[in-house]
XYZ file of N, CA and C in Angstrom:
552
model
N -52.457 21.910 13.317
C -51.202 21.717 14.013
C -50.804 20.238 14.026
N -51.903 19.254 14.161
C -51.640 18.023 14.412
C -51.125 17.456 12.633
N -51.625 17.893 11.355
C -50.905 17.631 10.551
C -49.625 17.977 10.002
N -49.702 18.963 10.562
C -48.085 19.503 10.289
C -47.071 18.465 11.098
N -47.372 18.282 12.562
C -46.238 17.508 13.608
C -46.399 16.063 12.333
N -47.438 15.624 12.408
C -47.634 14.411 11.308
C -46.548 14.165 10.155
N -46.514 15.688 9.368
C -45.993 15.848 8.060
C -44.485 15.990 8.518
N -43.899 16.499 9.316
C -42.991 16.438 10.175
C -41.955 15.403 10.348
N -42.942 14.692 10.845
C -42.849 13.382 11.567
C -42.172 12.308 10.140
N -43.254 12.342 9.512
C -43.391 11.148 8.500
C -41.651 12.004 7.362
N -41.070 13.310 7.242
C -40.774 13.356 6.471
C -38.962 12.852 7.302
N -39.328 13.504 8.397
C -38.064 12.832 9.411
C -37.482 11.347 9.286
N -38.881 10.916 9.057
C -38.673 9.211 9.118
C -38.002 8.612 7.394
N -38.917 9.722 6.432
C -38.045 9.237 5.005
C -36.586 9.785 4.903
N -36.024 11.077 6.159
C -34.673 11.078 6.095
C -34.134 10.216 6.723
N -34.455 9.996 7.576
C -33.594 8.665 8.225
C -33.657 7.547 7.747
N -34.477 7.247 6.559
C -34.629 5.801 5.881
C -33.353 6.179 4.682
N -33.831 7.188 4.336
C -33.108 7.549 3.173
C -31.528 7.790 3.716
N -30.642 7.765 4.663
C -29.398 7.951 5.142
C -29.194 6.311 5.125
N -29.842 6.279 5.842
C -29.710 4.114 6.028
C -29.544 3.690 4.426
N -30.499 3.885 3.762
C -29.950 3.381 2.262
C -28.536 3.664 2.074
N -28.389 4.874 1.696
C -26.815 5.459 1.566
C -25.615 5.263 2.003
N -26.364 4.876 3.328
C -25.290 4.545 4.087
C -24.800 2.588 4.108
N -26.213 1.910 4.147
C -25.951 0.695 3.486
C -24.792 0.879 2.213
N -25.388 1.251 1.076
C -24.838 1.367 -0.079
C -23.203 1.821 -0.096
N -23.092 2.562 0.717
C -21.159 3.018 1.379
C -20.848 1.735 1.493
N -21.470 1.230 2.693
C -20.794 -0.148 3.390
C -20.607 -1.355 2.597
N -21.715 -1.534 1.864
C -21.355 -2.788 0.873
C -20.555 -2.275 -0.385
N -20.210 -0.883 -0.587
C -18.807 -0.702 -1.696
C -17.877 -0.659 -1.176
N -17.519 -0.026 0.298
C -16.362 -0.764 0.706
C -15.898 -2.549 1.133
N -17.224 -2.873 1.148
C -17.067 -4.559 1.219
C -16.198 -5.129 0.268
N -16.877 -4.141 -0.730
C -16.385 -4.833 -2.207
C -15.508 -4.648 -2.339
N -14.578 -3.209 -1.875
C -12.811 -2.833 -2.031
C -12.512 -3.812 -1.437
N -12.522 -3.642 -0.228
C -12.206 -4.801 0.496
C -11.936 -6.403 0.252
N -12.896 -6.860 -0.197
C -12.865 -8.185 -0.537
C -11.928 -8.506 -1.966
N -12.016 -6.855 -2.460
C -10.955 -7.458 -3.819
C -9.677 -7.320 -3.277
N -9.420 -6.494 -2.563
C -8.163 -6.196 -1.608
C -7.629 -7.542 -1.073
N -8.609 -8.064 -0.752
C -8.177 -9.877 -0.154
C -8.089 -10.677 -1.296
N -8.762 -10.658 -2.378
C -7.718 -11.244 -3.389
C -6.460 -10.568 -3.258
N -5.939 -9.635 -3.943
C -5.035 -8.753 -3.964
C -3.718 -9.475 -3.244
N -4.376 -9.467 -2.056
C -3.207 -10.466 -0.755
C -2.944 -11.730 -1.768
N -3.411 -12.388 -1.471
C -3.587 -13.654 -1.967
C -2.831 -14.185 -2.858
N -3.227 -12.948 -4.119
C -2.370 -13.306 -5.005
C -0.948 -12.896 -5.537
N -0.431 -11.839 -4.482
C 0.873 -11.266 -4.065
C 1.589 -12.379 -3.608
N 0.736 -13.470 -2.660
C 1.460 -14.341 -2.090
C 1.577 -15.231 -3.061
N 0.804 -15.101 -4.016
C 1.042 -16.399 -5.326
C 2.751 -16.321 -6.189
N 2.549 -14.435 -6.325
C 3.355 -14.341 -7.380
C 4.772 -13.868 -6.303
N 5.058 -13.956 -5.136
C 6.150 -14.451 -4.790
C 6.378 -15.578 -4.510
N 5.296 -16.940 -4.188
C 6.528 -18.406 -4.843
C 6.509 -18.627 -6.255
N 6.524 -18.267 -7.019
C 6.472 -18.562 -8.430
C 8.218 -18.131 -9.014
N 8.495 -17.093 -8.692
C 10.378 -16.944 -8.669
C 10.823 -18.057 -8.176
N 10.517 -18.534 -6.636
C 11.360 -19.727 -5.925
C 10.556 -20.793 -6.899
N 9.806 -21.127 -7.040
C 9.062 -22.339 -8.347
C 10.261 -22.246 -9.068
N 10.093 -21.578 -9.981
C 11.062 -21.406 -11.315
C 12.378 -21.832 -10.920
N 13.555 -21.091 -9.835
C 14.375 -21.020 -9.493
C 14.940 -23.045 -9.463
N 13.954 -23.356 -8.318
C 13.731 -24.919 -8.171
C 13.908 -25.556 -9.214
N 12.574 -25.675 -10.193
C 12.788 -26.481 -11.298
C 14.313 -26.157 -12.545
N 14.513 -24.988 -12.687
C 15.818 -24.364 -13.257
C 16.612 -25.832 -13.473
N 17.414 -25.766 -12.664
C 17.669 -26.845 -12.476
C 17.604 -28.210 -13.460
N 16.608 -28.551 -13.525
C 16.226 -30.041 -13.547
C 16.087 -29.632 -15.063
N 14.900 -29.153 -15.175
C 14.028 -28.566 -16.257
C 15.201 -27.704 -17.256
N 16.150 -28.039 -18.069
C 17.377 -27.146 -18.692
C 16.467 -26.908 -20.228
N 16.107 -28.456 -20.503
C 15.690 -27.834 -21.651
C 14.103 -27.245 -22.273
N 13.420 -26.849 -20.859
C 12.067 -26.002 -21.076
C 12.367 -25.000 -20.666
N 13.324 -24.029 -21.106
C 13.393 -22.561 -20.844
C 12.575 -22.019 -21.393
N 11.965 -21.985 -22.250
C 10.649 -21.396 -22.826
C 9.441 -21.663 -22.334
N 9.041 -22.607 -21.150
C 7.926 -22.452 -20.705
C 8.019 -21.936 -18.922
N 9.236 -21.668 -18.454
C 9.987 -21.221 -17.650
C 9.912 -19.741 -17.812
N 10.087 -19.537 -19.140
C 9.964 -17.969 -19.277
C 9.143 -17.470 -19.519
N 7.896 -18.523 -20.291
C 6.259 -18.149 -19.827
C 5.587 -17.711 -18.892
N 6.059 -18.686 -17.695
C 6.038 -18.672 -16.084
C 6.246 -17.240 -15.985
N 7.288 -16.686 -16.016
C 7.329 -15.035 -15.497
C 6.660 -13.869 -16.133
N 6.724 -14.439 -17.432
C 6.570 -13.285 -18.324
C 4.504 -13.162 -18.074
N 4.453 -14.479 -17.587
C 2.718 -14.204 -17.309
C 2.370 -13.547 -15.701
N 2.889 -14.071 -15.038
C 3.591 -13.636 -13.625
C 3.233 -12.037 -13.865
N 4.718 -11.670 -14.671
C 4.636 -9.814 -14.601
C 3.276 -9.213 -15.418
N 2.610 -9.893 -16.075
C 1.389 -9.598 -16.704
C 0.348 -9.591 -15.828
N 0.540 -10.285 -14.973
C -0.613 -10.332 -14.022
C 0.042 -9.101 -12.720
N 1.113 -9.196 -12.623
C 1.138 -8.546 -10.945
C 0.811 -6.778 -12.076
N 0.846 -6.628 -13.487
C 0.673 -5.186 -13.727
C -0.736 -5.023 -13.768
N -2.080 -6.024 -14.088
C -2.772 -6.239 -14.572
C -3.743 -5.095 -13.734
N -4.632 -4.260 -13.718
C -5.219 -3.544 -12.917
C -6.903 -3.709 -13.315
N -7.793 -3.566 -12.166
C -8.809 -3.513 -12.720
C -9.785 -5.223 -12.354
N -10.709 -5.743 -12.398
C -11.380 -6.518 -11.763
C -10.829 -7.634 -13.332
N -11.516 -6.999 -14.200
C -11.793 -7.852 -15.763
C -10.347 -7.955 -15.909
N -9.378 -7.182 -16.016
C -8.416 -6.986 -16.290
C -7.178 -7.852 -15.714
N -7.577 -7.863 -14.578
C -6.751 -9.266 -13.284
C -7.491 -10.547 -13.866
N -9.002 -10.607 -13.820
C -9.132 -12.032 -14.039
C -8.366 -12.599 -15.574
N -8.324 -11.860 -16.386
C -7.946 -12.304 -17.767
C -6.594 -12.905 -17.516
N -5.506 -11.721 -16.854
C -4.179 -12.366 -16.544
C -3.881 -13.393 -15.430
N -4.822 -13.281 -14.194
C -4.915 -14.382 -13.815
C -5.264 -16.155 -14.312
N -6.350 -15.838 -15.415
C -6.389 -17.273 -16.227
C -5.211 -17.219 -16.871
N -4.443 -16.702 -17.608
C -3.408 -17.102 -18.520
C -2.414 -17.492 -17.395
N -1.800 -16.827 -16.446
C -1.118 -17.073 -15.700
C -1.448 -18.806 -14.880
N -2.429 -18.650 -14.815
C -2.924 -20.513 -14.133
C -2.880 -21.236 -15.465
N -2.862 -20.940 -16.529
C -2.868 -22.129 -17.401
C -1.359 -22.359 -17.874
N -0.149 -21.343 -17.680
C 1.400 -21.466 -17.690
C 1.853 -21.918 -16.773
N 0.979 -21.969 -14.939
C 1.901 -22.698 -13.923
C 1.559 -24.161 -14.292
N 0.173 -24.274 -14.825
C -0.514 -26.000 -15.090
C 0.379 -26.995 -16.018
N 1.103 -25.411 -17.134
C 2.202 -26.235 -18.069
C 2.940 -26.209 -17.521
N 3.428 -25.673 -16.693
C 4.915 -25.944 -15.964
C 4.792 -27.801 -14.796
N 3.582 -27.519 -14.223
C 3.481 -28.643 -13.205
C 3.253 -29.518 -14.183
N 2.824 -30.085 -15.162
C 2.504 -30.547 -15.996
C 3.928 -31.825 -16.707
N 4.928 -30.896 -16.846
C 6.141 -31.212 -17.742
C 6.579 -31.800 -16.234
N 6.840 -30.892 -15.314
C 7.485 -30.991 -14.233
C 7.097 -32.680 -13.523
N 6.130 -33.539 -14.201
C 5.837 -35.320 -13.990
C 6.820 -35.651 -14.210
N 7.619 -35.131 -15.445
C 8.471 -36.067 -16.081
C 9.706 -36.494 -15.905
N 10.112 -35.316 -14.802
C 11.325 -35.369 -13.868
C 11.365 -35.562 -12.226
N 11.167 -37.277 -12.508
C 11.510 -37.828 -11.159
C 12.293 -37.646 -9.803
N 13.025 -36.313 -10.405
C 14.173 -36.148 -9.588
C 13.550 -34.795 -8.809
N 13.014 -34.469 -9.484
C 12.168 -33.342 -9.074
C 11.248 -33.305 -8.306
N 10.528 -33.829 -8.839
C 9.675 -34.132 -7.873
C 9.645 -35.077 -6.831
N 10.656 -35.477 -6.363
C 11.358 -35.804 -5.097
C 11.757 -34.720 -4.005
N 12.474 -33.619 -4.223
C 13.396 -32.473 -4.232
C 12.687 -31.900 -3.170
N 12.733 -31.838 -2.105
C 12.222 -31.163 -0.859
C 11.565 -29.935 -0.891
N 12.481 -28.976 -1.506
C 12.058 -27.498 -1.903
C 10.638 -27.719 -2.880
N 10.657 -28.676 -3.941
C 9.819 -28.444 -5.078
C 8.547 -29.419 -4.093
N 8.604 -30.299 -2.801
C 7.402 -30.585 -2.069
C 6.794 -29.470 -1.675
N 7.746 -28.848 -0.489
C 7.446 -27.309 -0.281
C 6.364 -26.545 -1.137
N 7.198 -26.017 -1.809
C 6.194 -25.476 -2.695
C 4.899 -25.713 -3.509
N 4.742 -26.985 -3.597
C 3.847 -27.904 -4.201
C 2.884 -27.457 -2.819
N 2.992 -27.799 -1.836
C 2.371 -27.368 -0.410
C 1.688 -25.862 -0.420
N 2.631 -25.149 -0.578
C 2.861 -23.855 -0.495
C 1.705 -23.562 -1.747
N 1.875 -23.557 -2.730
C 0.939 -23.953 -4.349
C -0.511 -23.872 -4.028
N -0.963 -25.371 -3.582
C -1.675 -25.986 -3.310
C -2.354 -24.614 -2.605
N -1.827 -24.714 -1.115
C -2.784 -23.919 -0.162
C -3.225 -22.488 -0.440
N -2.458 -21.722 -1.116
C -2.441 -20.168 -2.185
C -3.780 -20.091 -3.310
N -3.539 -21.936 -4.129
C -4.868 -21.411 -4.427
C -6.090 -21.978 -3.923
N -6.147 -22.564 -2.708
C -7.501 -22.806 -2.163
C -8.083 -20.962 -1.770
N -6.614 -20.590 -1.147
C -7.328 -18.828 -0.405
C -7.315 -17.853 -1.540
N -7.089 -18.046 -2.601
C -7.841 -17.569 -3.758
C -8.595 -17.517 -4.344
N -9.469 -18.889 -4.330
C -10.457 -19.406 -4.903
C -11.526 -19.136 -3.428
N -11.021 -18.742 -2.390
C -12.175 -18.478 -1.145
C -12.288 -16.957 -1.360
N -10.901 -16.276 -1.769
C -11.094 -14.950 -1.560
C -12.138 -14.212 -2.894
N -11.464 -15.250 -4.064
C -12.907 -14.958 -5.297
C -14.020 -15.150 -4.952
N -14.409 -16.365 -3.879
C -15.891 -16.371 -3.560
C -16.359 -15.462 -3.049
N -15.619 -14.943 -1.957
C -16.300 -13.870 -0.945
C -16.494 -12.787 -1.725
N -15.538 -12.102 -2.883
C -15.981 -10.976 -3.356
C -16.774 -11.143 -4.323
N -16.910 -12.328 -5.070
C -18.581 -12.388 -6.128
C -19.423 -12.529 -4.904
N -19.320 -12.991 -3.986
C -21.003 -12.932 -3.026
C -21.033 -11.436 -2.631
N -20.295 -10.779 -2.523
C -20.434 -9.411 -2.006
C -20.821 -8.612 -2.971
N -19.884 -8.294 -4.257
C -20.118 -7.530 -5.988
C -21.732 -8.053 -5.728
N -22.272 -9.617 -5.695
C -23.527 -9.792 -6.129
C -24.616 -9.058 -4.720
N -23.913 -8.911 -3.864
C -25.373 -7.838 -2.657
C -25.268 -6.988 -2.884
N -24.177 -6.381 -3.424
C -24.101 -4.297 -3.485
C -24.456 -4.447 -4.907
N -25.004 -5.198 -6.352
C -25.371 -4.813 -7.228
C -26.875 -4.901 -7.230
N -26.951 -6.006 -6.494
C -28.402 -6.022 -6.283
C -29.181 -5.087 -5.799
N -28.934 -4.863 -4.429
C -28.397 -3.441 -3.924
C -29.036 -1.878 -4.346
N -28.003 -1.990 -5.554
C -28.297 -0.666 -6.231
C -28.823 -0.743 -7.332
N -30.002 -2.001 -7.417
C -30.594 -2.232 -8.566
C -31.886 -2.402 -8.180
N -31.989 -2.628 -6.817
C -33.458 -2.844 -6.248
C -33.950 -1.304 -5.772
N -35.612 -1.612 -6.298
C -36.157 -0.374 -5.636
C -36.447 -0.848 -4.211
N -36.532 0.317 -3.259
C -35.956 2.016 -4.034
C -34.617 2.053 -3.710
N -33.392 1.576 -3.072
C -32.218 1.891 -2.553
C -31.547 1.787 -4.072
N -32.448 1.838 -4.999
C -32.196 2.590 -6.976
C -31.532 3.751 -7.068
N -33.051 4.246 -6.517
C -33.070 5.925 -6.118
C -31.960 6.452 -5.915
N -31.461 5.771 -3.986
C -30.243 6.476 -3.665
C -28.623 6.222 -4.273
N -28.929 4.960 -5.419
C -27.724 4.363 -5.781
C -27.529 5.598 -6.973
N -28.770 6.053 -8.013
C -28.324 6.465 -9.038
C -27.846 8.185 -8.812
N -28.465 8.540 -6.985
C -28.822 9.722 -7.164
C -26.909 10.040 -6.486
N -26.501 9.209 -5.633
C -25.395 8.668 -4.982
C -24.433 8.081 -5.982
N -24.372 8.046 -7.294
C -23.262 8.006 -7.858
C -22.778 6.538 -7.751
N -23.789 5.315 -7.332
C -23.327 4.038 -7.337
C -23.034 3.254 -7.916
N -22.290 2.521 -8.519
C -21.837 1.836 -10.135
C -22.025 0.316 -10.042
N -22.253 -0.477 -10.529
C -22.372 -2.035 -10.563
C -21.019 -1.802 -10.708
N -20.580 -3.221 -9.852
C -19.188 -3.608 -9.633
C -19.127 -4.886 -10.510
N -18.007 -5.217 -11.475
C -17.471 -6.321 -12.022
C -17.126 -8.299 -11.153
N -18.241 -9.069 -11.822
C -17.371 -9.942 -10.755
C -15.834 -10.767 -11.454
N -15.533 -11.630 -10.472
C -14.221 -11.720 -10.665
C -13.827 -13.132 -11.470
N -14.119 -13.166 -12.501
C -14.739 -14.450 -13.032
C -13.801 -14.688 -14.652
N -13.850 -16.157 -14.471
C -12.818 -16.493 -15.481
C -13.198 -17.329 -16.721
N -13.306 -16.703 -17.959
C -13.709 -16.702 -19.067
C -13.245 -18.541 -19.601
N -12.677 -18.856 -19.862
C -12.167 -19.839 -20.220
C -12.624 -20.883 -19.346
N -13.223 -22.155 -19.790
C -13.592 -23.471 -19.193
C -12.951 -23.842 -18.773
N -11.501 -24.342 -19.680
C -10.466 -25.311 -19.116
C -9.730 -24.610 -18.056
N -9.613 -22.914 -17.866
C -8.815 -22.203 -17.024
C -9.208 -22.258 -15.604
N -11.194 -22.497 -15.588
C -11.746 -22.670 -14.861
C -11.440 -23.918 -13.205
N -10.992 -24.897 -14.236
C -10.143 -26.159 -13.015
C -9.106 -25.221 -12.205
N -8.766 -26.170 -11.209
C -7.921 -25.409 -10.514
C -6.527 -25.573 -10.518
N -5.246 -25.256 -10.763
C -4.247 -26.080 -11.083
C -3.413 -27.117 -10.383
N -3.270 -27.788 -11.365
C -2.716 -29.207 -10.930
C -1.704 -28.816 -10.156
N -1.179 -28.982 -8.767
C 0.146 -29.097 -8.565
C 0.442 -30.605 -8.000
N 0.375 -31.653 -8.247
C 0.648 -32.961 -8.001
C 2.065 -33.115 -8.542
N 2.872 -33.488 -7.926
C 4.442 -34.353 -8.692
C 4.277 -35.780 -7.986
């Protein structure tokens, strides 16, 4: 009798270990929605000043309509872009067309005077510091829930639970890697 309550006992305790895994493993994949979700924000708020950007320089800038129309046309590439790999790719191209835009945008003194184009330079600036925080938080998170479901045994409940290594959010290109210039 006393091994049975024993056998009992001990198998009670591997269900309740074994729910805690699972249930860990839930919590750190919704971390991970989550935290890409906060990019997501972030960079919604990017790609609505980038119209008022454009709009601003318009203006000044008559004869770089072609890197003006880079500006959007990378813009709508990125706000379609779906997917972890898939955002970061259009996100680098998209930071290396606002870098040419701020870039040219030295050369017009008048401009970069222009209240609106400080603004935004402000506005710029602070968008991608909480981008570059919101990428951190979700590679530190992608990196605990892969680990996660790569360590024994919470293996077990990852492979038996349908758990997938998550993508981190990471940008291929060196030079894309800097952060962009917005100085006038």
């Amino acid at each position: 009798m006393t091994a049975v309550i024993v056998l009992i006992v001990i198998l009670a305790l591997l269900v309740v270990y074994g729910v805690a895994q699972y249930n860990g493993l839930v919590s750190l994949r919704r971390q991970t929605q989550n935290a890409f979700g906060q990019i997501d924000v972030q960079l919604k708020r990017r790609y609505d000043l980038i119209p008022n950007l454009v709009e601003t320089v318009k203006g000044y800038m008559k004869h770089e309509q072609d890197t003006l129309e880079k500006v959007i046309q990378a813009r709508n590439q990125a706000m379609a872009a779906r997917g972890v790999g898939e955002k970061a790719a259009a996100e680098s191209q998209l930071s290396s067309v606002l870098g040419g835009i701020m870039a040219i945008s030295e050369s017009y003194p008048e401009l970069r005077s222009n209240q609106n184009m400080l603004s935004l330079q402000e506005e710029l600036k602070s968008t991608e510091n909480k981008i570059s925080f919101a990428r951190q938080y979700y590679n530190d998170i992608v990196t605990a829930y892969n680990t996660r479901i790569e360590s024994f045994p919470s293996s077990i409940f990852a492979t038996s639970g349908g758990f997938k290594p998550q993508e981190l959010f990471e940008i291929e290109d060196a030079i894309q890697r800097e952060n962009v210039k917005v100085q006038f």
